[in-house]
PDB file of C-alpha atoms in Angstrom:
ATOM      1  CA  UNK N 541       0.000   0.000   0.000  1.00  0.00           C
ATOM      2  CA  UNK N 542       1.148   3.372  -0.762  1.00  0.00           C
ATOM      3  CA  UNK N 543       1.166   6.292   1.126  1.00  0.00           C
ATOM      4  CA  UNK N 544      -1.883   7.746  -0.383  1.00  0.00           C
ATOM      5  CA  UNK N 545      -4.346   4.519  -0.099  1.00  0.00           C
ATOM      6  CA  UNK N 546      -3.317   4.497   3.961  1.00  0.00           C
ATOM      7  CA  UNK N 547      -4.202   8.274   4.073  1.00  0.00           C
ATOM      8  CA  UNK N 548      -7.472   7.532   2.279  1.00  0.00           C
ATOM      9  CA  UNK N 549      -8.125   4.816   4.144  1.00  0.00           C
ATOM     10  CA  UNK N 550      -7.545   6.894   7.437  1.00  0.00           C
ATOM     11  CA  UNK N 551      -9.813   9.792   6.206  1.00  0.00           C
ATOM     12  CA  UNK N 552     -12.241   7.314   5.156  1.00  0.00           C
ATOM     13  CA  UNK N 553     -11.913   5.762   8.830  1.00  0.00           C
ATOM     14  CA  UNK N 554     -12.218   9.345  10.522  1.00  0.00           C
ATOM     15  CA  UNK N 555     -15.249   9.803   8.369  1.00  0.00           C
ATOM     16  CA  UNK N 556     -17.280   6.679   9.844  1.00  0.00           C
ATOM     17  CA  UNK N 557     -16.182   7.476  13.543  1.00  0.00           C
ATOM     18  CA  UNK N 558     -17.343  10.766  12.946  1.00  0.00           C
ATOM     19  CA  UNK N 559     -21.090   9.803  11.617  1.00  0.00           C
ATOM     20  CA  UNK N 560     -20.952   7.432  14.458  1.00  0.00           C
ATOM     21  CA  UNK N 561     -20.887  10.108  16.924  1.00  0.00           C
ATOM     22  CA  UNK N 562     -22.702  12.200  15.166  1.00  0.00           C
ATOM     23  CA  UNK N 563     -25.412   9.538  15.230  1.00  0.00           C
ATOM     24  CA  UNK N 564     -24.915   8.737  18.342  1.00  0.00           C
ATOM     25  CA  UNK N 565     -25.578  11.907  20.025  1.00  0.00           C
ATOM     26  CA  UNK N 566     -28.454  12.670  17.166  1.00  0.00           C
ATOM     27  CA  UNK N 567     -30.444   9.851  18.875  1.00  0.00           C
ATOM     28  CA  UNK N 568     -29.502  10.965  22.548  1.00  0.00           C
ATOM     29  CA  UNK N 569     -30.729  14.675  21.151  1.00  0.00           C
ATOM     30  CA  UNK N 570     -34.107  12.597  19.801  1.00  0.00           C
ATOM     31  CA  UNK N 571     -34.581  11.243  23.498  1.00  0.00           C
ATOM     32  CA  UNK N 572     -34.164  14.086  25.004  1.00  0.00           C
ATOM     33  CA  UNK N 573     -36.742  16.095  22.440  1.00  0.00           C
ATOM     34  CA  UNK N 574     -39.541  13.075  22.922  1.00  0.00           C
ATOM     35  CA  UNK N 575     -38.892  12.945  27.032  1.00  0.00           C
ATOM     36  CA  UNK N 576     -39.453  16.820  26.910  1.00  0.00           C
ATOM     37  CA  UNK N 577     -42.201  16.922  24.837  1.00  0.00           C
ATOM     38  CA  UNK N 578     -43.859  13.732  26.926  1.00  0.00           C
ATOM     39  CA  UNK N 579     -42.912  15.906  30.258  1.00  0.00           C
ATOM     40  CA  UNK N 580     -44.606  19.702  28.982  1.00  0.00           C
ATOM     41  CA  UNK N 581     -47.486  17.633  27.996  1.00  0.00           C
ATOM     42  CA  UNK N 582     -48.030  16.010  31.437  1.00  0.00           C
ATOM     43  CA  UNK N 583     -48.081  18.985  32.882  1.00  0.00           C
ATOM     44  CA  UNK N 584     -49.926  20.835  30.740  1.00  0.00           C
ATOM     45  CA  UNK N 585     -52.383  18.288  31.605  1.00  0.00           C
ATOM     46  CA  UNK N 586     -52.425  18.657  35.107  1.00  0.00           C
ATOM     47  CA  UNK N 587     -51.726  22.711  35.321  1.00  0.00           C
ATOM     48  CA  UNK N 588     -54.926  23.209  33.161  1.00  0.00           C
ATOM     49  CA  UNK N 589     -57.532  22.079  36.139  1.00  0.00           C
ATOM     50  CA  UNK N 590     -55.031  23.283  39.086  1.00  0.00           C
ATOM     51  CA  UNK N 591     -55.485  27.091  36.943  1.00  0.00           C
ATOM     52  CA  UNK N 592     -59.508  26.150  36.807  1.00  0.00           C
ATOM     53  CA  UNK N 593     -59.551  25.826  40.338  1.00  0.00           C
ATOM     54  CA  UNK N 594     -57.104  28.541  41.075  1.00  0.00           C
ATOM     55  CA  UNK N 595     -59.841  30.289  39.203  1.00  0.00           C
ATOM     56  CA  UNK N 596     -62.848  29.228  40.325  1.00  0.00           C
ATOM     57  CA  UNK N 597     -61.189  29.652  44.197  1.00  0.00           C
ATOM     58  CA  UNK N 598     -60.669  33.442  43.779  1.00  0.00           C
ATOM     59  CA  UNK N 599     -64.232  34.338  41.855  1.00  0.00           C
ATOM     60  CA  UNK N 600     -65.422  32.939  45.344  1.00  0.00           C
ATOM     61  CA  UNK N 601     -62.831  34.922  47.238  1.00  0.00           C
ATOM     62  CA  UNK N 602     -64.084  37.628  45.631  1.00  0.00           C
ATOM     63  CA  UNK N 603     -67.713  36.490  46.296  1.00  0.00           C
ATOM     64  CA  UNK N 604     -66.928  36.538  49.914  1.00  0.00           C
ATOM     65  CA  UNK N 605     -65.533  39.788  49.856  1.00  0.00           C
ATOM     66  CA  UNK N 606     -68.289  41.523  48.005  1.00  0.00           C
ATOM     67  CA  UNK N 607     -70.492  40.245  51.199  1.00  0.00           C
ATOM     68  CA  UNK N 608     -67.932  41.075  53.843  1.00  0.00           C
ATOM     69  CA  UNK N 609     -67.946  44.466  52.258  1.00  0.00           C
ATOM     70  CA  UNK N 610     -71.616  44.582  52.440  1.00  0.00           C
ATOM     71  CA  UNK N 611     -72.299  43.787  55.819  1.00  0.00           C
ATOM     72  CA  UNK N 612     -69.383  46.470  56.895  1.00  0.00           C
ATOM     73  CA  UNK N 613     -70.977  49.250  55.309  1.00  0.00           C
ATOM     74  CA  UNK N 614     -74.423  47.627  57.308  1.00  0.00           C
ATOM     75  CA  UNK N 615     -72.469  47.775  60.777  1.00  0.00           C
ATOM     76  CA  UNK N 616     -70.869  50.971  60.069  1.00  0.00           C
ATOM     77  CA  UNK N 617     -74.520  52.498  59.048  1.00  0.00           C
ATOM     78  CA  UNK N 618     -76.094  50.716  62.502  1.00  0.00           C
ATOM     79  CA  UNK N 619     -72.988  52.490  64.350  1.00  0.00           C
ATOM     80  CA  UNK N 620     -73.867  55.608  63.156  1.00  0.00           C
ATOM     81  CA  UNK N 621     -77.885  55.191  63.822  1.00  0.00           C
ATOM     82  CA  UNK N 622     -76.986  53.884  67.666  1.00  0.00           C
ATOM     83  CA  UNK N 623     -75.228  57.012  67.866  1.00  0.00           C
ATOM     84  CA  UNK N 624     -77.589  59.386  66.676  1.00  0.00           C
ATOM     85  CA  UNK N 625     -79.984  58.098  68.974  1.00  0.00           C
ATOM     86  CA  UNK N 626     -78.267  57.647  71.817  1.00  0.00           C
ATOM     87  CA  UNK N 627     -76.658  61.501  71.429  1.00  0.00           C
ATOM     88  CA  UNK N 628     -80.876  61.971  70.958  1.00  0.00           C
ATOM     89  CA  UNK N 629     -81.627  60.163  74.059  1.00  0.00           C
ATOM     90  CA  UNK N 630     -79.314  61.711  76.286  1.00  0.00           C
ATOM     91  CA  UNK N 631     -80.312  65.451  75.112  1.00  0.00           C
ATOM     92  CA  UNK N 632     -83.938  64.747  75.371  1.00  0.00           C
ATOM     93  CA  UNK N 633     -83.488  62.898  78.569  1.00  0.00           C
ATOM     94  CA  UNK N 634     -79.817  63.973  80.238  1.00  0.00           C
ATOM     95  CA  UNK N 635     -81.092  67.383  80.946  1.00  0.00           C
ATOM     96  CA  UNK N 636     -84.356  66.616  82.937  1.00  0.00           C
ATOM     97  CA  UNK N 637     -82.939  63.547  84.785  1.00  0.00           C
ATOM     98  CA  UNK N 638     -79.810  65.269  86.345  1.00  0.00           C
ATOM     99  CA  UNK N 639     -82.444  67.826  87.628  1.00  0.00           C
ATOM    100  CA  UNK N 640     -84.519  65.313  89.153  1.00  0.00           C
ATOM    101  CA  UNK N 641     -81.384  63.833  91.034  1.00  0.00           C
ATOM    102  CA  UNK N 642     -80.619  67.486  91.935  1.00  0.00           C
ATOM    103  CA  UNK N 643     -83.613  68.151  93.780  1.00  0.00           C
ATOM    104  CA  UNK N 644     -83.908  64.766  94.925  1.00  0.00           C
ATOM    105  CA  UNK N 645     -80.481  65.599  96.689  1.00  0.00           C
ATOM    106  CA  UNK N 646     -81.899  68.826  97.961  1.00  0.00           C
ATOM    107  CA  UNK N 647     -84.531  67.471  99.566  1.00  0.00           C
ATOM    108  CA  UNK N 648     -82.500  65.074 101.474  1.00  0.00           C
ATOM    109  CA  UNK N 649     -80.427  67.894 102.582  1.00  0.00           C
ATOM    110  CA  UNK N 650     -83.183  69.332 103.766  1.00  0.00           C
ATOM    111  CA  UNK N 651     -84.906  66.590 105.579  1.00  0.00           C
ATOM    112  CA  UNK N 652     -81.361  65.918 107.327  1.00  0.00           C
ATOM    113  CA  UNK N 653     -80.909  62.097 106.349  1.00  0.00           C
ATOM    114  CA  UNK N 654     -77.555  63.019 105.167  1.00  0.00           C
ATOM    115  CA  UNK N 655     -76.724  62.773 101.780  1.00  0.00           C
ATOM    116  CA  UNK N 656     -72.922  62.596 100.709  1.00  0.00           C
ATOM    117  CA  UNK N 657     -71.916  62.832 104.813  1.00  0.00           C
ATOM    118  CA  UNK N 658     -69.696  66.350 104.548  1.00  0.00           C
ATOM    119  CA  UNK N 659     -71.718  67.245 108.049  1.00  0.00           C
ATOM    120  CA  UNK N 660     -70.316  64.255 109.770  1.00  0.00           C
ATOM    121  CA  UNK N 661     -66.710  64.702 110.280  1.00  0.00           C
ATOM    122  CA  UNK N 662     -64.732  61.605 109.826  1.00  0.00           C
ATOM    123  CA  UNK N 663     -62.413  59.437 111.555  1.00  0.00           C
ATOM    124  CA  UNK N 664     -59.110  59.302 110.077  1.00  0.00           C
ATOM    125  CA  UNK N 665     -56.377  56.401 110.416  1.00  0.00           C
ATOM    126  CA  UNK N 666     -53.761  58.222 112.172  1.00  0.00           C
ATOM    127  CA  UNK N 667     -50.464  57.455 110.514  1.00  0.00           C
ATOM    128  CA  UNK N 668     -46.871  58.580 111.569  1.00  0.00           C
ATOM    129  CA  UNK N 669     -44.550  60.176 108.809  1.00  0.00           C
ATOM    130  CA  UNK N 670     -40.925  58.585 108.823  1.00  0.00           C
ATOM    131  CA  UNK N 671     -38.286  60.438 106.193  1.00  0.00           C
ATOM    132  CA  UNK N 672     -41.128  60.677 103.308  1.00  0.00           C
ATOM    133  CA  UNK N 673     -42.505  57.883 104.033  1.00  0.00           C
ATOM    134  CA  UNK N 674     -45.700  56.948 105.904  1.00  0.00           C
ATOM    135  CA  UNK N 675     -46.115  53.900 107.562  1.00  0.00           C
ATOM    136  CA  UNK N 676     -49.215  52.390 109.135  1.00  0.00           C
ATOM    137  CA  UNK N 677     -50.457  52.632 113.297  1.00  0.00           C
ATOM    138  CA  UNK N 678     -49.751  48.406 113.032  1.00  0.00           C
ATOM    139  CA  UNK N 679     -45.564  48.095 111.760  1.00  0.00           C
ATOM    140  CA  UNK N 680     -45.344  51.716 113.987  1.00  0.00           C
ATOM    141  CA  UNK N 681     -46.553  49.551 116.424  1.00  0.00           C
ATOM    142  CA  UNK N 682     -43.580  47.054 115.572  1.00  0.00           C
ATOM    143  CA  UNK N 683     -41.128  49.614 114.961  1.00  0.00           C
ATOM    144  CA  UNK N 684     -41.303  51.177 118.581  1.00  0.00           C
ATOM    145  CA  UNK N 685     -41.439  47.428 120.395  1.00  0.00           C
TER     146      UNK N 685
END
């Protein structure tokens, strides 16, 4: 063999290893491409009902606010009707009724069955005064013994 038929037969050789890989990796590339495809379509078939729940889960949300939001503006209009009538209630009635308890306390002033007590004088715990401090008739008591 000459020097040309070895080269030939070398290139020829390179040439088949080459294709080889090439195949090789065109049918790992195939694999990949059908493993993918299998894989997007699995969970395109499970994402579609998770998103119709998803959807049908906030258009009750939303339900639940709408009502939420309606029975607020109910309270806050019930607050506001409680306090009209009780500001009505105590400016029909307030004025009148502390003038009732007035006399009322007049008259027992007058009839002399007391009332608060600022006639009677009272009796006050006598107490002895240390640096600031005061301390009570029973440790004084303890203190001096």
């Amino acid at each position: 063999m000459t020097g040309g038929e070895v080269a030939g037969i070398l290139v020829a050789v390179f040439w088949a290893i080459l294709v080889s890989f090439l195949a090789v990796v065109l049918v790992r590339l195939a694999q990949t491409l059908k493993a993918t495809t299998k894989m997007v379509a699995d969970v395109t078939e499970q994402a579609v009902p998770l998103l119709a729940d998803a959807s049908a889960t906030v258009r009750s949300a939303q339900t639940q606010l709408d009502r939420v939001d309606a029975i607020a503006s109910d309270v806050q209009e019930v607050t506001s009707n409680a306090s009209a009538l009780s500001s009505t209630v105590a400016s029909t009635f307030g004025g009148p009724l502390v003038k009732v308890a007035a006399f009322g306390y007049g008259v027992r002033k007058a009839l002399g069955r007391g009332g608060d007590g600022a006639d009677v004088p009272r009796v006050s715990s006598r107490r002895t005064v240390i640096v600031g401090r005061t301390v009570p008739s029973s440790r004084r008591r303890k203190q001096k013994g």
